[in-house]
PDB file of C-alpha atoms in Angstrom:
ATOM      1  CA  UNK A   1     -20.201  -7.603  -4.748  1.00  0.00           C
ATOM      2  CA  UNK A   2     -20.560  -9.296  -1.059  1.00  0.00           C
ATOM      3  CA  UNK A   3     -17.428  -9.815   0.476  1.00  0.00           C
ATOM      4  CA  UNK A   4     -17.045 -13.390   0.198  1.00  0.00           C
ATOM      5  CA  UNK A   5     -16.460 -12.861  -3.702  1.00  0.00           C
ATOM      6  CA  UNK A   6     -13.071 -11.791  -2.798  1.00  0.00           C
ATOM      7  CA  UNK A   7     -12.442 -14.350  -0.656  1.00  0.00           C
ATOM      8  CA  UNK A   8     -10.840 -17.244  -2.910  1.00  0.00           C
ATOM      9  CA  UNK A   9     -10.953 -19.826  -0.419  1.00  0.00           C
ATOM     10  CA  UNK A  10     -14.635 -19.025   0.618  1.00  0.00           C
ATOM     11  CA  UNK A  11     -16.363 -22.174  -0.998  1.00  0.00           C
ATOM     12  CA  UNK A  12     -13.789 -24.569   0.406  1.00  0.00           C
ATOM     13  CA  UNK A  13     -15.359 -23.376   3.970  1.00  0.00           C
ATOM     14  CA  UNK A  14     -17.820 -25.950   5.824  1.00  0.00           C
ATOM     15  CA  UNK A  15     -21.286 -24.373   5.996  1.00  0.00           C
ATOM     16  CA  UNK A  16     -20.511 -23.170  10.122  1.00  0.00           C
ATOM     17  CA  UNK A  17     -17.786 -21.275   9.031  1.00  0.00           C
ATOM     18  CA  UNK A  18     -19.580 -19.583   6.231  1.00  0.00           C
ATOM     19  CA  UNK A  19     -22.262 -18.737   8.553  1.00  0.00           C
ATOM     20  CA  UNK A  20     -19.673 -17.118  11.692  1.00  0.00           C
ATOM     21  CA  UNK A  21     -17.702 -15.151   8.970  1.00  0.00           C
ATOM     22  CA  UNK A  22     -21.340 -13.736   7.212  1.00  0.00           C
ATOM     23  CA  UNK A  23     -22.421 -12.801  10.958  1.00  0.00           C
ATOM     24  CA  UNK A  24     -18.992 -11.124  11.760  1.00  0.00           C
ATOM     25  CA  UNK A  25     -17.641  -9.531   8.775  1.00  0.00           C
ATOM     26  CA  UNK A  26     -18.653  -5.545   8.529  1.00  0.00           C
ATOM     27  CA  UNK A  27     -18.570  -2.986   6.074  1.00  0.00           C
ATOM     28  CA  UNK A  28     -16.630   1.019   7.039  1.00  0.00           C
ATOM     29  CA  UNK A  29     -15.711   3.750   5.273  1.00  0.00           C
ATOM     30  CA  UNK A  30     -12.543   5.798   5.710  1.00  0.00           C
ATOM     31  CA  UNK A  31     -11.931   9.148   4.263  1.00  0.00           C
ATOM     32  CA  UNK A  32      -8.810  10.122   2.664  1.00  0.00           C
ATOM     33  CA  UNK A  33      -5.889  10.498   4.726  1.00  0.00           C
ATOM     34  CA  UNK A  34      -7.422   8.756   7.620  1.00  0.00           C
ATOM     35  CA  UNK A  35      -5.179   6.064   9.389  1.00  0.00           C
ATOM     36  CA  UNK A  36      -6.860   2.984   9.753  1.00  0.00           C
ATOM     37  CA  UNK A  37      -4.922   0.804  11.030  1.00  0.00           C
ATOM     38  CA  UNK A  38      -1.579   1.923  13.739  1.00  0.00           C
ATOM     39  CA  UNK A  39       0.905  -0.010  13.511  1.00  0.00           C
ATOM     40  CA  UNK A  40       1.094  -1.975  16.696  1.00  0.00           C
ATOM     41  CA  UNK A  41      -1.149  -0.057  18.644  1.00  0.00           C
ATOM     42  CA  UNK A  42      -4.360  -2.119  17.389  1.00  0.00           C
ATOM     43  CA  UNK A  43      -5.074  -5.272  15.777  1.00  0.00           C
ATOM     44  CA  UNK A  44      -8.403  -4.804  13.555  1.00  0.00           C
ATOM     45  CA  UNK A  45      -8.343  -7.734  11.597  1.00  0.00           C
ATOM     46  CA  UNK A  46      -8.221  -8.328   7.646  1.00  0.00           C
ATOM     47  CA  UNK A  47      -9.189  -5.594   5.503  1.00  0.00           C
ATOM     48  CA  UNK A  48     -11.008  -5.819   2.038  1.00  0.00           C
ATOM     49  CA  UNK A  49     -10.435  -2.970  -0.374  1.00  0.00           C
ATOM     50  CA  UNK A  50     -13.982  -2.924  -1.807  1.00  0.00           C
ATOM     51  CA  UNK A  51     -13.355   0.801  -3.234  1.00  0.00           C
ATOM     52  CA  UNK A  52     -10.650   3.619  -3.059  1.00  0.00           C
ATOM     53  CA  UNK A  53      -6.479   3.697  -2.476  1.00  0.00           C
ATOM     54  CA  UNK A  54      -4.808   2.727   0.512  1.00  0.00           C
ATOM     55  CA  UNK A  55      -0.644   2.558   1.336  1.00  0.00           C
ATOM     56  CA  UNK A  56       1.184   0.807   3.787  1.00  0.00           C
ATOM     57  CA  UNK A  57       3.625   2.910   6.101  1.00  0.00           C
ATOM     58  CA  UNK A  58       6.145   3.116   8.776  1.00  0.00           C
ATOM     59  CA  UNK A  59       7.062   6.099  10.801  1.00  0.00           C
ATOM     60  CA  UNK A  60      10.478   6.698  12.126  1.00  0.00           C
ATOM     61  CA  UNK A  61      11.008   8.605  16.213  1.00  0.00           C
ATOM     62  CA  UNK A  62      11.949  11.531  14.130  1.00  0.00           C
ATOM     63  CA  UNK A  63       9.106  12.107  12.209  1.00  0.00           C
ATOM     64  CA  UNK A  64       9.833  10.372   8.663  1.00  0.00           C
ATOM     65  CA  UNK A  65       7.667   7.977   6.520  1.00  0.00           C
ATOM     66  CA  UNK A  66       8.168   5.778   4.013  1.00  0.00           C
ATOM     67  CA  UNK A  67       5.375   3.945   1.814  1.00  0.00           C
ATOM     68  CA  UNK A  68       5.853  -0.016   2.197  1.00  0.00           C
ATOM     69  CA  UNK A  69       3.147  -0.974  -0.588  1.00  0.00           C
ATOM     70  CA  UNK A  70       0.079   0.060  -1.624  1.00  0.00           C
ATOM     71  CA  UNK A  71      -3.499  -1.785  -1.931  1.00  0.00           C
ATOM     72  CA  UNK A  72      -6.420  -1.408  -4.162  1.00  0.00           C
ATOM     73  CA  UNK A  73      -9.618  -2.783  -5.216  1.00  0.00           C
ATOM     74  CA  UNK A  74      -9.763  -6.139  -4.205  1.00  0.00           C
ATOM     75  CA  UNK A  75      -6.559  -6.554  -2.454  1.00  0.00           C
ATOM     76  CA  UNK A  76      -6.719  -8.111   0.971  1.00  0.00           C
ATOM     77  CA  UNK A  77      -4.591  -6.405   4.182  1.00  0.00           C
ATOM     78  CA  UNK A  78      -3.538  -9.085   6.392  1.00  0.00           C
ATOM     79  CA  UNK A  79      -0.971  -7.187   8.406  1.00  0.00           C
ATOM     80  CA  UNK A  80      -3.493  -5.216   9.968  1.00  0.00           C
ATOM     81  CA  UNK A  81      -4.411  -8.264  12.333  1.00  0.00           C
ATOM     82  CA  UNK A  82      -0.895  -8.949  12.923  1.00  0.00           C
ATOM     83  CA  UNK A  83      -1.647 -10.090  16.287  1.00  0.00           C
ATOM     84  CA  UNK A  84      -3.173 -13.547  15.057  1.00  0.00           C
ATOM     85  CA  UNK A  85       0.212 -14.318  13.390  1.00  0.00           C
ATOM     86  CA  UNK A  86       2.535 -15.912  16.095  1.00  0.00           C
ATOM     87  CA  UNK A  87       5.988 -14.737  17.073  1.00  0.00           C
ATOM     88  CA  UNK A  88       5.288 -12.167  14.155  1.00  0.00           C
ATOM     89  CA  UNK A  89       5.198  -8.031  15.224  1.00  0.00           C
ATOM     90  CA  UNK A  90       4.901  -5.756  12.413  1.00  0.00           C
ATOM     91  CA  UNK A  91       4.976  -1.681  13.053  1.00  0.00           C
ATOM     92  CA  UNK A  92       3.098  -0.721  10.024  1.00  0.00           C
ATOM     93  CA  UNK A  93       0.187   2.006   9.561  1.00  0.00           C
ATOM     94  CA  UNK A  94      -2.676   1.890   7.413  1.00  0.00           C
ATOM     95  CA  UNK A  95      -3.603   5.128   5.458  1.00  0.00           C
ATOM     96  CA  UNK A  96      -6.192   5.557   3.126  1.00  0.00           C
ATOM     97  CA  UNK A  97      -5.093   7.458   0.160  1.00  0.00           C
ATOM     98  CA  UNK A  98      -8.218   7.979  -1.400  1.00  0.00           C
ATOM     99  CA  UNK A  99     -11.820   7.960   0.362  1.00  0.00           C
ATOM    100  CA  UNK A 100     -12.438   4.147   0.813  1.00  0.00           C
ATOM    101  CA  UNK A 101     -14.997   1.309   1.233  1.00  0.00           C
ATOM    102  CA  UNK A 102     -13.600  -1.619   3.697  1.00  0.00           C
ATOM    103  CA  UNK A 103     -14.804  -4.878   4.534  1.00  0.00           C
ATOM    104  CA  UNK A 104     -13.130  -5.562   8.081  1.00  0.00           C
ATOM    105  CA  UNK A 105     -13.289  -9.626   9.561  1.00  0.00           C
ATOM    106  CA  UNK A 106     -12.526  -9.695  12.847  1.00  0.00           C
ATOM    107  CA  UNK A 107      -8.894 -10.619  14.057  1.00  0.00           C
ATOM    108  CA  UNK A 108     -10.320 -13.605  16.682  1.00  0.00           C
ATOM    109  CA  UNK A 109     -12.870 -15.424  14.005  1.00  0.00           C
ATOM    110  CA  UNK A 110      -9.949 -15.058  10.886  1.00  0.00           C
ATOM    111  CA  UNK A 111      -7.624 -16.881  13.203  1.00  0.00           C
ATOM    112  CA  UNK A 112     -10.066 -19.383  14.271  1.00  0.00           C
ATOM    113  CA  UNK A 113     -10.765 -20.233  10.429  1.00  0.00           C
ATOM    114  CA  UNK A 114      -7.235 -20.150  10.060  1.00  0.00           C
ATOM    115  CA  UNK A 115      -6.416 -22.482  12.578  1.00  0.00           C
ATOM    116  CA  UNK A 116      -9.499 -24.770  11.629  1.00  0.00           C
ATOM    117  CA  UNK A 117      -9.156 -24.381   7.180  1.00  0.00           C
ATOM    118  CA  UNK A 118      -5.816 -25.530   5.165  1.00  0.00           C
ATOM    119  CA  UNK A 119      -7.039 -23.239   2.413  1.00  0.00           C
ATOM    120  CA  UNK A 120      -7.530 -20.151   4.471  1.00  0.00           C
ATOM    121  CA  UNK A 121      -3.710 -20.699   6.153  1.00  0.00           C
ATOM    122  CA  UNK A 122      -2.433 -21.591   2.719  1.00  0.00           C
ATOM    123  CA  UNK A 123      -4.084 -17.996   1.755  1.00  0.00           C
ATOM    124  CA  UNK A 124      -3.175 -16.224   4.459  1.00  0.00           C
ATOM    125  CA  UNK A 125       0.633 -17.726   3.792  1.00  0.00           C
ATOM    126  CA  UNK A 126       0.388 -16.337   0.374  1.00  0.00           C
ATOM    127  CA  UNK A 127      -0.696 -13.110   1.451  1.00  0.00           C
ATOM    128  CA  UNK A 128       2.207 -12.759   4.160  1.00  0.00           C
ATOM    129  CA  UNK A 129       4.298 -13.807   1.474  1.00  0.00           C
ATOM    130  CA  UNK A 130       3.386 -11.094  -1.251  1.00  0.00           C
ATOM    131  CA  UNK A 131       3.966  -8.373   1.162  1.00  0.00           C
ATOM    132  CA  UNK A 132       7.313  -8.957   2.398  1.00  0.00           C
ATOM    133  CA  UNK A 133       8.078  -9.376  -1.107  1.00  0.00           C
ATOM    134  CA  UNK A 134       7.041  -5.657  -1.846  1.00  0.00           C
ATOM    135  CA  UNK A 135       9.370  -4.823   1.480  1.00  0.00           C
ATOM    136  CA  UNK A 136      12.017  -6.482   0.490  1.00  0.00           C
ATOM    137  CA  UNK A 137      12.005  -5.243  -3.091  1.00  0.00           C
ATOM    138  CA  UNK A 138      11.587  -1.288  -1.303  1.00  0.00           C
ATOM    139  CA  UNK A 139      14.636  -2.162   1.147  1.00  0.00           C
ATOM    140  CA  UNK A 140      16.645  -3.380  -2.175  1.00  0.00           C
ATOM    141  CA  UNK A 141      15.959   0.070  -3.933  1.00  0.00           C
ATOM    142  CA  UNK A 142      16.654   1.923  -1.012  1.00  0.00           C
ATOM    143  CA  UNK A 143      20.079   0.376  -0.409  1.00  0.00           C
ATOM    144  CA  UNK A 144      21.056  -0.198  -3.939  1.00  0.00           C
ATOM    145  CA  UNK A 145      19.652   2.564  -5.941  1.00  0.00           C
ATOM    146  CA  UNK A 146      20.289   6.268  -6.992  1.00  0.00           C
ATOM    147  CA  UNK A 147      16.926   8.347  -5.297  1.00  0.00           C
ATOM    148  CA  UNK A 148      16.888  10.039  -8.947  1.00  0.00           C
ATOM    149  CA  UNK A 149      16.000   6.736 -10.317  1.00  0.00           C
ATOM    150  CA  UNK A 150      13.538   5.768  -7.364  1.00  0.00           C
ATOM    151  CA  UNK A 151      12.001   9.397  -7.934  1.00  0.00           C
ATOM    152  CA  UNK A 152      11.413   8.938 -11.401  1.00  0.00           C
ATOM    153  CA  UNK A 153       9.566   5.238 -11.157  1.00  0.00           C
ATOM    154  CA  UNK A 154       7.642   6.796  -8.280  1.00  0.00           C
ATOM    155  CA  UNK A 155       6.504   9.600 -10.797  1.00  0.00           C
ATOM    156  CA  UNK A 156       5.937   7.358 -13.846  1.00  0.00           C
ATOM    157  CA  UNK A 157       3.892   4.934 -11.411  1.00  0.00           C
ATOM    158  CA  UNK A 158       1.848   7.684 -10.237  1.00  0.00           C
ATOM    159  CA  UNK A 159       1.060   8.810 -13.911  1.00  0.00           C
ATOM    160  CA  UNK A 160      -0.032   5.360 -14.568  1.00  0.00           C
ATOM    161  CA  UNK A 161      -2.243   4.920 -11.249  1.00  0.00           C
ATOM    162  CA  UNK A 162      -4.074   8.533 -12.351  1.00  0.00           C
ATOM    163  CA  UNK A 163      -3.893   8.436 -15.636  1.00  0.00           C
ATOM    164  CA  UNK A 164      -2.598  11.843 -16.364  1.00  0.00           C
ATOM    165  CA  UNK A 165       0.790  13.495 -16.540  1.00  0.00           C
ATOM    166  CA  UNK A 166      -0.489  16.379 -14.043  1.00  0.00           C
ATOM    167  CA  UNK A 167       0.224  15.116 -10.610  1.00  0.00           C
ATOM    168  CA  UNK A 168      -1.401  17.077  -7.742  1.00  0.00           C
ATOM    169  CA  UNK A 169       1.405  15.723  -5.443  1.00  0.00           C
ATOM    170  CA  UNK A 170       3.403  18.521  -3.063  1.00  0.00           C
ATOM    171  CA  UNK A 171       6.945  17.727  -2.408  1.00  0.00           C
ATOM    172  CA  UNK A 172       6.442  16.668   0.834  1.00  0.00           C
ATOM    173  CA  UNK A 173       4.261  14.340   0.027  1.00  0.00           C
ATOM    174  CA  UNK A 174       6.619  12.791  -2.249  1.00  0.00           C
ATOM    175  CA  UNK A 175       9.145  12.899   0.274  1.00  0.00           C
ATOM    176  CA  UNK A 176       7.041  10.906   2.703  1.00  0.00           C
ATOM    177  CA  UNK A 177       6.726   8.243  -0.305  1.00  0.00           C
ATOM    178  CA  UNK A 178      10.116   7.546  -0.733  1.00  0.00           C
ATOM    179  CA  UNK A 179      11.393   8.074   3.117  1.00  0.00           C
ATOM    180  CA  UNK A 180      13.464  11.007   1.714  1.00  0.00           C
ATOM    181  CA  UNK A 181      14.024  14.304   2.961  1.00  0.00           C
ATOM    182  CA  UNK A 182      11.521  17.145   1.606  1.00  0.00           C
ATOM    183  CA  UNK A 183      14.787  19.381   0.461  1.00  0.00           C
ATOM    184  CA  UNK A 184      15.933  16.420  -1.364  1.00  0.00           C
ATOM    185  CA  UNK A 185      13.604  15.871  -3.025  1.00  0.00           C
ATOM    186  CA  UNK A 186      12.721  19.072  -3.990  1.00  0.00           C
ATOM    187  CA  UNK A 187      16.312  19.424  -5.201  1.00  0.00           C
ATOM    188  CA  UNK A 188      16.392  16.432  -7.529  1.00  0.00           C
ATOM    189  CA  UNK A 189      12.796  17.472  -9.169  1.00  0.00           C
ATOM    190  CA  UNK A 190      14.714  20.842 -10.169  1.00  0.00           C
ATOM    191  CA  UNK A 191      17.109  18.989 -11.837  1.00  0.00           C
ATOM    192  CA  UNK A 192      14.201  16.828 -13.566  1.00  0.00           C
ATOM    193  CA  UNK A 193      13.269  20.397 -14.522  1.00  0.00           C
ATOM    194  CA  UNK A 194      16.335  21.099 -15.848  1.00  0.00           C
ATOM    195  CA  UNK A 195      16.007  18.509 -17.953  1.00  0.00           C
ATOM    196  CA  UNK A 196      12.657  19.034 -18.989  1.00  0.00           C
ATOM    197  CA  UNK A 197      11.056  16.364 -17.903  1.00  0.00           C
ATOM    198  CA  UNK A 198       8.743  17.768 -15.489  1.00  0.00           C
ATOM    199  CA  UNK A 199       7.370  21.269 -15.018  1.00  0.00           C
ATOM    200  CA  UNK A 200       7.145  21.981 -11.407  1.00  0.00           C
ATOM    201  CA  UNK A 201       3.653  23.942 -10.085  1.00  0.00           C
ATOM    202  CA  UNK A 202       2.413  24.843  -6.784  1.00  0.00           C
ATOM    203  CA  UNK A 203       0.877  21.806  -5.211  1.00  0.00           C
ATOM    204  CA  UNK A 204       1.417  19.640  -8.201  1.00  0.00           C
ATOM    205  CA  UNK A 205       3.854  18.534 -10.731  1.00  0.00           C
ATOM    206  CA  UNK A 206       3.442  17.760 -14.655  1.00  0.00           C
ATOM    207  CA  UNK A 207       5.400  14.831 -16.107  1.00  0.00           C
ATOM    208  CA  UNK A 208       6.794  16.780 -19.700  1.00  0.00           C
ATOM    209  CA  UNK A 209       8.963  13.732 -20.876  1.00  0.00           C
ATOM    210  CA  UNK A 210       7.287  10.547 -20.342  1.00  0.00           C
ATOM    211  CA  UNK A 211      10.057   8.531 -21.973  1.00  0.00           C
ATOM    212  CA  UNK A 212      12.824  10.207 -20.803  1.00  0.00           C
ATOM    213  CA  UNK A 213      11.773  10.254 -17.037  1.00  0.00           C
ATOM    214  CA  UNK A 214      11.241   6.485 -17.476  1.00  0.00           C
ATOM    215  CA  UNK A 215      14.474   5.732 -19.027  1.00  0.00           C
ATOM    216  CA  UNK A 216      15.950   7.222 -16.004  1.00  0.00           C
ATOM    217  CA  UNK A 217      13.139   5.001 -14.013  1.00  0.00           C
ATOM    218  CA  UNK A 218      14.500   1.955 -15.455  1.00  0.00           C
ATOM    219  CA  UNK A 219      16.096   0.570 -12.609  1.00  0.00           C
ATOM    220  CA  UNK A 220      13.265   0.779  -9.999  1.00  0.00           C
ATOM    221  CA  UNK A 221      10.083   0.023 -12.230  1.00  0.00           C
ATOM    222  CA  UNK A 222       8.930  -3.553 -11.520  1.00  0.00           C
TER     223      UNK A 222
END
């Protein structure tokens, strides 16, 4: 596919602007757990996920991380060229969480065909929209919710996302998921264990009672 197929508003563009964003728009790869995009250190412009896994993520002073949202094929990043949004500042990493394919427009020609196209503000408003959605959803579970139940929708999610009930998922990565503490974490998937509904490995996890974990999941599944 080129990249103007996952571009909704691309045939409501005059024939100049098709033309500047065909001239400027380039394709990179990024292997995974490279950071593409941090925080507020660079503005790169909108990302297109043509292939792979990628996660949104803030780091705290003291090390921590937390996963904001995820995007996958055919999602759009927009907050990586958060320096064409005025009065706006967002502090958020890209990482790639599988090896990826990217189409990357640059930040100064998106926000002159923002500033110049109704549909491609409209779109970008959407976009802006969605995510804060998925932040504000996170920063409801996170004040409002028991981590067991978090843990378990993040585990049931994962399942879903790879298909399999053997994750290859260490506890610290899990940790750095849900902006918990490793030893928390691995304390509350010994009491999954308990439970018997996961079987805990070296390096990876298998999910033993699917229905179970996601009746304790309930709460924090979307």
């Amino acid at each position: 596919m080129e990249f103007y197929d996952y571009l909704p508003f691309w045939s409501k563009l005059t024939a100049e602007q098709q033309q500047l964003l065909t001239q400027s728009v380039t394709m990179f790869h990024a292997s995974k757990g490279d950071i593409v995009h941090n925080g507020t250190e660079d503005c790169i412009g909108p990302l297109i996920v043509v292939r792979g896994q990628m996660r949104g993520c803030s780091f705290s002073e003291d090390g921590r991380e937390i996963t904001l949202y995820r995007l996958f094929e055919r999602d759009v990043c927009i907050l990586s060229a958060y320096c064409m949004l005025n009065s706006l500042q967002f502090d958020i990493s890209l990482q790639a969480e599988k090896d990826c394919i990217l189409y990357r427009i640059p930040a100064p020609v998106y926000k002159k065909l923002m500033q110049e196209s109704a549909p491609v503000a409209n779109y970008t408003a959407e976009l802006i929209a969605s995510r804060f959605s998925d932040v504000m959803w996170l920063l409801d579970q996170i004040l409002y919710k028991h981590l067991d139940s978090r843990l378990a929708a993040f585990l049931v999610n994962e399942s879903q996302l790879t298909d399999s009930l053997s994750l290859k998922l260490t506890h610290e990565e899990i940790a750095h998921h849900l902006g918990s503490a490793r030893e928390v974490v691995t304390r509350m998937l010994k009491y999954f264990q308990t439970e018997k509904m996961v079987e805990i490995g070296r390096g990876c996890l298998t999910i033993t009672d699917l229905e179970k974990l996601t009746e304790v999941a309930k709460d924090s599944l979307r």
